[in-house]
CSV table of C-alpha atoms in Angstrom, one decimal:
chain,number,residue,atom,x,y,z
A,22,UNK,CA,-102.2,-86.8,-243.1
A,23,UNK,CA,-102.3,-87.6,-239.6
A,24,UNK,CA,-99.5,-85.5,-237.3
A,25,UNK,CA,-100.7,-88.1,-234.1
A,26,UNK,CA,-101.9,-90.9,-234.3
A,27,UNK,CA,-104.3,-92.0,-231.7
A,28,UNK,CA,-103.8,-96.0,-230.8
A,29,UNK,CA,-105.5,-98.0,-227.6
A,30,UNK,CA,-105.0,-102.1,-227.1
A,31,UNK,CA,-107.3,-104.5,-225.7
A,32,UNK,CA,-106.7,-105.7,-222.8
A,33,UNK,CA,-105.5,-109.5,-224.3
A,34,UNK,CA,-103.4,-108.2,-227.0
A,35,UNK,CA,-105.5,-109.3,-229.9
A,36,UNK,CA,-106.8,-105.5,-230.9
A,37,UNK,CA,-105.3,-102.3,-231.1
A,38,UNK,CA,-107.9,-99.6,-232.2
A,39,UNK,CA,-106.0,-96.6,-234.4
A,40,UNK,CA,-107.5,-92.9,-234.8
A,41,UNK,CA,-105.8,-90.2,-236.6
A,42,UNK,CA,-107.9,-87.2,-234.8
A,43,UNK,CA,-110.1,-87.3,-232.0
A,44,UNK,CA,-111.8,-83.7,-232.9
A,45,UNK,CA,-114.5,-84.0,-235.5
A,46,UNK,CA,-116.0,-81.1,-237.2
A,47,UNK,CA,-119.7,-80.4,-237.4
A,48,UNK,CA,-120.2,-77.8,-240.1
A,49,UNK,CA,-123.8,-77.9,-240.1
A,50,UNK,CA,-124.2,-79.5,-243.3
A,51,UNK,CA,-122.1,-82.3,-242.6
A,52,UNK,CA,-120.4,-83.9,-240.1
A,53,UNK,CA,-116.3,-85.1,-240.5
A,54,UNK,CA,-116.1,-88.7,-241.1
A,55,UNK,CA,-114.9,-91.0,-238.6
A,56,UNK,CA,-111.8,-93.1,-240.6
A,57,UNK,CA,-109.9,-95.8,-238.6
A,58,UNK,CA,-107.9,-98.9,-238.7
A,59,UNK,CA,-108.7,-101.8,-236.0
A,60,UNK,CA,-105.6,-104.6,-236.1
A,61,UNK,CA,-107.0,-108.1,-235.8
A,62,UNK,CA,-105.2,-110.5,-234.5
A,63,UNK,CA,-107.3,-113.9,-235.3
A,64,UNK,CA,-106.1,-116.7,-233.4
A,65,UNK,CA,-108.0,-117.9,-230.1
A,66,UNK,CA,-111.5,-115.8,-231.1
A,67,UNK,CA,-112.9,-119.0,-231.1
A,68,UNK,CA,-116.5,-118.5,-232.1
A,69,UNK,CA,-116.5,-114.5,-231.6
A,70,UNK,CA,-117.0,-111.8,-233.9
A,71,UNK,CA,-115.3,-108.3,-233.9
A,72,UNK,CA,-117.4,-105.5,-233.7
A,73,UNK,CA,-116.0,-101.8,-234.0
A,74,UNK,CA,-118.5,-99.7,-232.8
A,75,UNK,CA,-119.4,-96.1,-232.8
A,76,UNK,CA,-122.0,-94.3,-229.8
A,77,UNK,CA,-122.7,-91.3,-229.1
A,78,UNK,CA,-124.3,-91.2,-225.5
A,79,UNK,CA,-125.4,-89.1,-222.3
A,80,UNK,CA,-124.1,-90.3,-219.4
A,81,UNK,CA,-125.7,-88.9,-216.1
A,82,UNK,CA,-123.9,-91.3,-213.4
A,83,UNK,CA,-120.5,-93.0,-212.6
A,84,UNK,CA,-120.6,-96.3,-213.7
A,85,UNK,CA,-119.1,-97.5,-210.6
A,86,UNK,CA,-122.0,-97.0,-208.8
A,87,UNK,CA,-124.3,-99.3,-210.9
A,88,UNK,CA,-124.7,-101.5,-208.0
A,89,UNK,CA,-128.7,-102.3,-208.4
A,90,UNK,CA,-128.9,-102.9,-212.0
A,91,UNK,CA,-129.5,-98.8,-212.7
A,92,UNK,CA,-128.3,-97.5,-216.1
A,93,UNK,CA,-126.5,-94.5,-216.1
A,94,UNK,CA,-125.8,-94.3,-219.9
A,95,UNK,CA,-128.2,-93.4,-222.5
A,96,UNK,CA,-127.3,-94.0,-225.7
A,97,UNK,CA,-128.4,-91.5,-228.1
A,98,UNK,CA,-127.4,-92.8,-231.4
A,99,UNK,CA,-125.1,-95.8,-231.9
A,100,UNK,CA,-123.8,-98.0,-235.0
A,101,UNK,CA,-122.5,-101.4,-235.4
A,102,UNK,CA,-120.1,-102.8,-238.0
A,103,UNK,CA,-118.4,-106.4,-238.0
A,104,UNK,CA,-114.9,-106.5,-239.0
A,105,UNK,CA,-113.9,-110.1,-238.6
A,106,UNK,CA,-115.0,-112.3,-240.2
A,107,UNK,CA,-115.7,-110.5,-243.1
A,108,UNK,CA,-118.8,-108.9,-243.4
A,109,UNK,CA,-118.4,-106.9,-246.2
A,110,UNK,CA,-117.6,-103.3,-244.9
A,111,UNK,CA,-115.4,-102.0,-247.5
A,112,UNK,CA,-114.8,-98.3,-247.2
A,113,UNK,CA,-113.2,-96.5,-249.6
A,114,UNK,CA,-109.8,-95.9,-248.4
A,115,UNK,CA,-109.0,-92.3,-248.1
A,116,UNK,CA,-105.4,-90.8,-247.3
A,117,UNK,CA,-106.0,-91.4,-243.6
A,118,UNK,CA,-106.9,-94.7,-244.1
A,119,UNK,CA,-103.2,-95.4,-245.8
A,120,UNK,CA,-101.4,-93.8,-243.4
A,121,UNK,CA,-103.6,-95.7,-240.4
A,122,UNK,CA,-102.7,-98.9,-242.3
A,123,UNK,CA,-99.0,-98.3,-243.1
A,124,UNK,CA,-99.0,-98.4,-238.8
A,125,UNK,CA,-101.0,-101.2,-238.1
A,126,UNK,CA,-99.6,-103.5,-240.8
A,127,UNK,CA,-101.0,-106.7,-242.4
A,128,UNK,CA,-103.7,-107.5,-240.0
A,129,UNK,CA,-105.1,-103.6,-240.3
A,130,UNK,CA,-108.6,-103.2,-241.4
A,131,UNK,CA,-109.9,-99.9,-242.2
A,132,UNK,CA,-113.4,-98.5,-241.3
A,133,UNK,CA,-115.3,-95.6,-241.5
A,134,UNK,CA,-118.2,-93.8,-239.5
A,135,UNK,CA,-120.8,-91.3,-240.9
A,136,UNK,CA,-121.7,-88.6,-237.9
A,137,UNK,CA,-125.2,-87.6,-238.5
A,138,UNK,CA,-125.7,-84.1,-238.3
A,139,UNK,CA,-128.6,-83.9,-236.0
A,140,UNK,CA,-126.5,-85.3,-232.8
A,141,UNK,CA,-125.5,-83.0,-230.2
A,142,UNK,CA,-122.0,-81.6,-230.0
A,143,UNK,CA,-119.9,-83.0,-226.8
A,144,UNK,CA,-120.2,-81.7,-223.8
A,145,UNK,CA,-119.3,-82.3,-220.3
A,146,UNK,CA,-120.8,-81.3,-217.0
A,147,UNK,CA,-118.1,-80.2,-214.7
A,148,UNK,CA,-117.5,-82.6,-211.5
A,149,UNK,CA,-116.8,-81.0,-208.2
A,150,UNK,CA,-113.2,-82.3,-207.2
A,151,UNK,CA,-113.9,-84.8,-204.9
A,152,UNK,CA,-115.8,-86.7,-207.9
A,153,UNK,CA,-114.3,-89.7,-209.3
A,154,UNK,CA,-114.9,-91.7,-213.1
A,155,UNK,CA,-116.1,-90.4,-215.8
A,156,UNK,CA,-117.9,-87.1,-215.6
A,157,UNK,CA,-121.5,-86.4,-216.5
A,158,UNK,CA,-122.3,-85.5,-219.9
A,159,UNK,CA,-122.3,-86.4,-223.7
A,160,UNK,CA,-119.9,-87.9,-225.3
A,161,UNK,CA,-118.6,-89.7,-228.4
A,162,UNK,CA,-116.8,-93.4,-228.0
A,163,UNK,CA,-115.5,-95.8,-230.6
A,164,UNK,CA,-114.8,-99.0,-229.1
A,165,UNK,CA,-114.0,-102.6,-230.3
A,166,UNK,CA,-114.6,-105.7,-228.7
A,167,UNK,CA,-115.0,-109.4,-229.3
A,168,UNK,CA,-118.4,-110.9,-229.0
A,169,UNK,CA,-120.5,-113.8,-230.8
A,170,UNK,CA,-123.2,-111.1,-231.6
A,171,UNK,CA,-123.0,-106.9,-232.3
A,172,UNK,CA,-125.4,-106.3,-228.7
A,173,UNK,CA,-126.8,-108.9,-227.0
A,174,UNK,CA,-127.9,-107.9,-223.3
A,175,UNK,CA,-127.3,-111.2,-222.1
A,176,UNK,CA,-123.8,-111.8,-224.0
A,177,UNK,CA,-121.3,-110.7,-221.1
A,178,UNK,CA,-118.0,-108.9,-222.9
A,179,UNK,CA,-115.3,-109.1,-221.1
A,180,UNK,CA,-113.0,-105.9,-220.6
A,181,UNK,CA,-110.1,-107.2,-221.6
A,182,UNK,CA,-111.6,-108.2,-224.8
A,183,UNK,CA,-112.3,-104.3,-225.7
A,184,UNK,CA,-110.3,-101.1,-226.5
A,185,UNK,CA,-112.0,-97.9,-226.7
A,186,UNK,CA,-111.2,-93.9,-227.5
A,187,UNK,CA,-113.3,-91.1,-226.4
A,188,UNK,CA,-113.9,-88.8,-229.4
A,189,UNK,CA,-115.3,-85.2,-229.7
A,190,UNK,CA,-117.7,-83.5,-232.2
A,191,UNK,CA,-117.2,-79.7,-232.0
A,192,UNK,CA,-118.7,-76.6,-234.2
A,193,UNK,CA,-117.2,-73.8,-235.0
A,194,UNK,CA,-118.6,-70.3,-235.2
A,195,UNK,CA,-119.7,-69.4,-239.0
A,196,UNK,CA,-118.0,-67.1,-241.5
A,197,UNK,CA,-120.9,-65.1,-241.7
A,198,UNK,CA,-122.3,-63.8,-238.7
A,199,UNK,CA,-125.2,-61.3,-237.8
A,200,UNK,CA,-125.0,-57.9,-236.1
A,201,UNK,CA,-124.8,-57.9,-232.6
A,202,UNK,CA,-128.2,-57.6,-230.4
A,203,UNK,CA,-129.2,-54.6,-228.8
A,204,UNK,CA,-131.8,-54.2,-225.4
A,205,UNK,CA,-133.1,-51.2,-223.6
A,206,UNK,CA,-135.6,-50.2,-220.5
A,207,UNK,CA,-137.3,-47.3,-219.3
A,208,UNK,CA,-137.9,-46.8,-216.0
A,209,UNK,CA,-139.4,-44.5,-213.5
A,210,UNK,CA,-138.8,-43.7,-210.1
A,211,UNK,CA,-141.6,-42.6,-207.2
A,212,UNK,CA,-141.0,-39.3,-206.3
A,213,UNK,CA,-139.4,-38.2,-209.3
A,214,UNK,CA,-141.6,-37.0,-212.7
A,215,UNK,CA,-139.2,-38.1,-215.2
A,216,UNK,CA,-137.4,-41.6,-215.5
A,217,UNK,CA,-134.0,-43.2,-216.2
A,218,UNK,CA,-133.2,-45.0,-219.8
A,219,UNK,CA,-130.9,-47.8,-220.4
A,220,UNK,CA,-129.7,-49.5,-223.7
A,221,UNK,CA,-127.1,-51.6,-223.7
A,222,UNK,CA,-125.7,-53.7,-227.1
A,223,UNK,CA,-123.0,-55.9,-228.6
A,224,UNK,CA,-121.6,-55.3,-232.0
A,225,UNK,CA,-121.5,-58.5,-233.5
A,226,UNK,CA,-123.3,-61.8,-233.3
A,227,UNK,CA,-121.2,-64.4,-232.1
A,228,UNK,CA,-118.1,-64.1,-229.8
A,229,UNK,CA,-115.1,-66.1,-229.3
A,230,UNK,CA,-114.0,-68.3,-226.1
A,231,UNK,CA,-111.2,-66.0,-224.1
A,232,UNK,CA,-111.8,-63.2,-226.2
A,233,UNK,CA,-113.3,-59.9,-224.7
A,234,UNK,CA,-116.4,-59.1,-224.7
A,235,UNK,CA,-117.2,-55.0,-225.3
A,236,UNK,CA,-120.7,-54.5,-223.9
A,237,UNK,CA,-121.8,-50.8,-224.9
A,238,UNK,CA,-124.0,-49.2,-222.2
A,239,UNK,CA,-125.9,-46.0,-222.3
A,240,UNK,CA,-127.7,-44.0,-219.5
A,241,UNK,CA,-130.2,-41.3,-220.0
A,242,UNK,CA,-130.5,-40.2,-216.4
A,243,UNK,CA,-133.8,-37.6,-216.2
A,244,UNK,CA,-134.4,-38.6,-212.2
A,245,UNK,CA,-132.8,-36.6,-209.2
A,246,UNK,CA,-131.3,-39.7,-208.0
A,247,UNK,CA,-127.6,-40.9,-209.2
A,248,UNK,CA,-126.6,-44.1,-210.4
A,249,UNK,CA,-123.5,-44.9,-208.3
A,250,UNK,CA,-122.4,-48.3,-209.9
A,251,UNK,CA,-122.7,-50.7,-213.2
A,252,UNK,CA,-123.0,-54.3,-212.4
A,253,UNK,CA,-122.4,-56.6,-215.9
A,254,UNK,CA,-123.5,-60.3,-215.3
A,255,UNK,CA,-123.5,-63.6,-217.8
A,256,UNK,CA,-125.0,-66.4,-216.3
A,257,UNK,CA,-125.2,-70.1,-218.8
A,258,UNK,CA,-128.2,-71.8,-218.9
A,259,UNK,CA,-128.0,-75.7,-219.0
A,260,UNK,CA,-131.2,-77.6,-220.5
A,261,UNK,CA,-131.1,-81.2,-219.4
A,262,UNK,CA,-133.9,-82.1,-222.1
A,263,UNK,CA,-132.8,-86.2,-222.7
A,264,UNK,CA,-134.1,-87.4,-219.0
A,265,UNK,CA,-136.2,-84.5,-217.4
A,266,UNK,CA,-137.0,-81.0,-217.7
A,267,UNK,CA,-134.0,-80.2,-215.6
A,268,UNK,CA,-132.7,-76.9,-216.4
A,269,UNK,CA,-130.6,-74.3,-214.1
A,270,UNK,CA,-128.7,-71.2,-214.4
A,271,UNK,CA,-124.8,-70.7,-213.2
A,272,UNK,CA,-123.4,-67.4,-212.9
A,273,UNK,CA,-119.7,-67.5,-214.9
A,274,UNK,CA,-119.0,-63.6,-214.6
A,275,UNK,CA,-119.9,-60.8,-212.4
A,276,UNK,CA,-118.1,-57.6,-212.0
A,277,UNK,CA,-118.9,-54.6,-211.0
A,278,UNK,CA,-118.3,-51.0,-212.9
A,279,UNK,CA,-117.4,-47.9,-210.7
A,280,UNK,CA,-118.9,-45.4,-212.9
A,281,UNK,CA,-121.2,-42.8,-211.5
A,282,UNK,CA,-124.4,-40.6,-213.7
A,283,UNK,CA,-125.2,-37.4,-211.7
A,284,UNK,CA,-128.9,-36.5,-211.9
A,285,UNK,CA,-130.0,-35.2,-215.2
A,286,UNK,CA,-126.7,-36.5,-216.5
A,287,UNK,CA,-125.4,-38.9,-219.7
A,288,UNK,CA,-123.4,-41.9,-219.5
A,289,UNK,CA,-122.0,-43.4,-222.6
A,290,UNK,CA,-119.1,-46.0,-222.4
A,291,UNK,CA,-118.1,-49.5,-224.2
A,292,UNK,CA,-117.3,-52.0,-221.1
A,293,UNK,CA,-115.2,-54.8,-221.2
A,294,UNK,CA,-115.7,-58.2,-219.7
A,295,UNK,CA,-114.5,-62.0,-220.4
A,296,UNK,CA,-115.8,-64.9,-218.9
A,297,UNK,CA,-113.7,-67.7,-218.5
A,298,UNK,CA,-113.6,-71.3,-216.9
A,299,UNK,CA,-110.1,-70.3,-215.1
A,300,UNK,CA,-112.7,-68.2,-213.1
A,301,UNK,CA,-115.1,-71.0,-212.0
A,302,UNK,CA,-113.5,-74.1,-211.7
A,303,UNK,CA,-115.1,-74.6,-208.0
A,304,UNK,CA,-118.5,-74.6,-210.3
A,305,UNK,CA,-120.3,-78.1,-210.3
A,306,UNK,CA,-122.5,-78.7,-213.2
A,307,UNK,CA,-121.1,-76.0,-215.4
A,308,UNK,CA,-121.3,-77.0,-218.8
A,309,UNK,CA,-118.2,-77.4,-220.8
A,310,UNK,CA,-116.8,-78.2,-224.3
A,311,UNK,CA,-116.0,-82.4,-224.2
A,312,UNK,CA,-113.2,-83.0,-222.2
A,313,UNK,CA,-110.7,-85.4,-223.2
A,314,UNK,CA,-109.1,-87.0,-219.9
A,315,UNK,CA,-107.6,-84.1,-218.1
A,316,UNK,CA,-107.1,-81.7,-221.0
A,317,UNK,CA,-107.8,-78.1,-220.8
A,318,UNK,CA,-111.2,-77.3,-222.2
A,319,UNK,CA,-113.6,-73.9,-222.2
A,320,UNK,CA,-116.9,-72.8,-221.1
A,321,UNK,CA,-119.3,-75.0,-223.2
A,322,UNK,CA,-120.0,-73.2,-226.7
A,323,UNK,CA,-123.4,-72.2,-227.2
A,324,UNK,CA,-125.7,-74.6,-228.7
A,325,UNK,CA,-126.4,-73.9,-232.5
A,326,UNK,CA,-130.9,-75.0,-232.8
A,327,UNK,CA,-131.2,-76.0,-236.6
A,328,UNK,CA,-134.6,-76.0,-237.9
A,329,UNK,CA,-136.9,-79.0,-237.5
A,330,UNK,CA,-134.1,-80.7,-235.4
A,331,UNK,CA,-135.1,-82.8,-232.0
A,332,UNK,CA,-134.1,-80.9,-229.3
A,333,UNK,CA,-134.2,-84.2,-227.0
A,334,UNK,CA,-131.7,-85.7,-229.2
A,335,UNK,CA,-129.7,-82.6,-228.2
A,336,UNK,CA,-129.4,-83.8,-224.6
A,337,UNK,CA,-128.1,-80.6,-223.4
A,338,UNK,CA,-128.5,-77.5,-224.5
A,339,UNK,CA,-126.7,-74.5,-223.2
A,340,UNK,CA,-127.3,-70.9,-223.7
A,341,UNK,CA,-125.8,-67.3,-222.1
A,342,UNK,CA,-127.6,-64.2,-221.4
A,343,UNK,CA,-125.7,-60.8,-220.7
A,344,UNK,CA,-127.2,-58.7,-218.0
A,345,UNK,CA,-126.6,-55.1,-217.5
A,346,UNK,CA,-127.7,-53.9,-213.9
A,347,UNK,CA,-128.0,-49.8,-212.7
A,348,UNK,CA,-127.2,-49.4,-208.7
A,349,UNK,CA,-128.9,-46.5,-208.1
A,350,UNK,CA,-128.9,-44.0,-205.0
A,351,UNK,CA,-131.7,-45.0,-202.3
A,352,UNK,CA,-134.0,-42.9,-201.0
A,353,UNK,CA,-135.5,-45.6,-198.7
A,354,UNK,CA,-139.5,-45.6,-199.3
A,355,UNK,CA,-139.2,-42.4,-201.2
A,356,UNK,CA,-138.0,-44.7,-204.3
A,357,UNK,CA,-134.8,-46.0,-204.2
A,358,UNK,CA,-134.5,-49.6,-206.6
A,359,UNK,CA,-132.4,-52.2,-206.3
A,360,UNK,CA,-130.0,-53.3,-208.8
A,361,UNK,CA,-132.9,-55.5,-209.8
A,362,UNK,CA,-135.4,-53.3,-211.1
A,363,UNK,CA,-133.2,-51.1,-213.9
A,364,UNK,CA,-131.8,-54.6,-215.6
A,365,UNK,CA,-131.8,-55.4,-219.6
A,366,UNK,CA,-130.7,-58.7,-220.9
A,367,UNK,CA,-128.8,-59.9,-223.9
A,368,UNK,CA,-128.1,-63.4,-225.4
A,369,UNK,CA,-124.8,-64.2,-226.0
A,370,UNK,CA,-123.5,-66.8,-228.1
A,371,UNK,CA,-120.1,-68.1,-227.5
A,372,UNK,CA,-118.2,-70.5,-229.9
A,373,UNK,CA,-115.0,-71.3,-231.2
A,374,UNK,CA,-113.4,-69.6,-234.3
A,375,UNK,CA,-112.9,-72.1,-237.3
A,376,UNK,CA,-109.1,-73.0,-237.6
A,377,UNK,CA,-107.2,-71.1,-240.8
A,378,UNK,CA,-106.5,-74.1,-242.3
């Protein structure tokens, strides 16, 4: 059931914290359980509990800088359960469970976690490479620890008396996906009686990470001027909804199409482009998919809105827009535009494909 399994000790020995997967699926309707085994080892807890807990939180700061009391965690959702002594948490044991508990031995006891599906998917805000800790961002943590009570303020725990692992929740793109969308502009130019059209589409909803993206572009050209180059942006949007209205855009791709429409000319012609992280790893803030500790990880995927959900529950929510610019010949104060002015936009949703098995 498990290929890996996932294991982290406290710090005095007396827990050891066992995960069989740290990527958990949210396919909309549900989310994957959380299964897990915590060994106990009971002597010297003296009048302490043990807690496993599960929290989803966004955290906006290092926490080696909370020097004046500040918080830079807020948890979003979190859940309690006591292990030991017995509190009555009986899950039912599932295949993963058995195998969890075939590792740990006699002093295993099982647990489970339900995800609920209105919590954001993890994400993390990309650190410049001079910062140090934990990066910005949400993220998913079950962690045990010994304490007289589940989350008293004023009980100090002491880190040797905890084990934690970082888990992610992730989506996958759908089986059934729309048709792609499709923009267009008309404009006109001073100087010249007739104007310039642009449509440009994609020919299915949803795209993959790494995969290229073919971005259909047609030109109408009525004007006397010439369109000298195509310029093909995609910029993500991050929304910072949990602690202000802090949202800002990051260009991931920009390149630049040598293709030239003569006056009273056609242009017809599928473009390709990819954006990748490779690309902008000097990028600060960028969103990306949850990182766990320094393994590879993507642009973030696009955040999927269900209906009647709380979008600051969300915490971040990241979009892409696809821009397809016109350079066009000058003509100084006669008329010439800027890339600027001949622009349509697309959205662009970019996830990852559900596995085949």
């Amino acid at each position: 059931m498990a290929d890996k399994v996932f294991k982290k000790t406290s710090g005095n020995g007396q827990l050891t914290l066992y995960l069989g997967k740290r990527d958990y699926v949210d396919h909309v309707d549900t989310v994957d359980t959380v299964e897990g085994v915590l060994k106990i080892d009971p002597a010297d807890l003296g009048d302490r509990k043990v807690w496993i807990q599960l929290a989803c939180a966004f955290r906006y700061g290092r926490e080696d800088l909370d020097v004046i009391g500040l918080s830079f965690r807020k948890d979003i959702w979190i859940q309690h359960i006591q292990l030991y002594p017995d509190a009555g948490h009986k899950p039912t044991l599932t295949e993963m469970h058995n195998t969890l508990l075939k590792k740990a031995g006699e002093q295993g006891h099982a647990f489970t976690f339900n995800i609920p599906t209105n919590l954001p998917c993890s994400v993390t805000l990309q650190p410049s490479p001079d910062d140090k800790g934990k990066a910005c961002g949400v993220d998913f943590e079950v962690k045990a620890y010994l304490a007289k009570s589940a989350d008293d303020p004023d009980e100090k725990i002491d880190k040797k008396d905890t084990c934690r692992l970082v888990i992610r929740k992730i989506q996958f793109a759908p089986d059934n996906t729309g048709s792609g969308q499709k923009a267009e502009i008309c404009k006109s130019f001073m100087m010249s009686d007739k104007p310039v059209l642009l449509e440009a589409s994609l020919d299915k909803e949803i795209y993959y990470h790494g995969d290229p993206i073919p971005v259909t572009v047609k030109i109408k050209n009525e004007t006397n001027k010439v369109v000298k180059k195509i310029k093909v942006t995609v910029d993500q949007t991050t929304d910072v909804v949990l602690y202000s209205a802090d949202k800002y855009t990051k260009n991931v791709l920009c390149e630049e199409f040598g293709e030239t429409v003569e006056a009273n000319a056609s242009f017809d012609k599928t473009l390709q482009i990819t954006p990748l992280l490779a690309n902008n790893k000097e990028k600060r803030g960028l969103a990306l998919d949850g990182r766990l500790k320094d393994e590879d990880t993507n642009l973030a995927s696009t955040t999927i809105i269900r209906s009647g959900m709380d979008k600051e529950i969300l915490g971040i929510l990241v979009s892409y827009k696809i821009k397809v610019n016109l350079m066009v010949s000058g003509g100084g104060l006669l008329g010439g535009l800027t890339a600027s002015d001949v622009t349509v936009e697309l959205p662009l949703t970019l996830m990852h494909p559900k596995p085949k098995d």
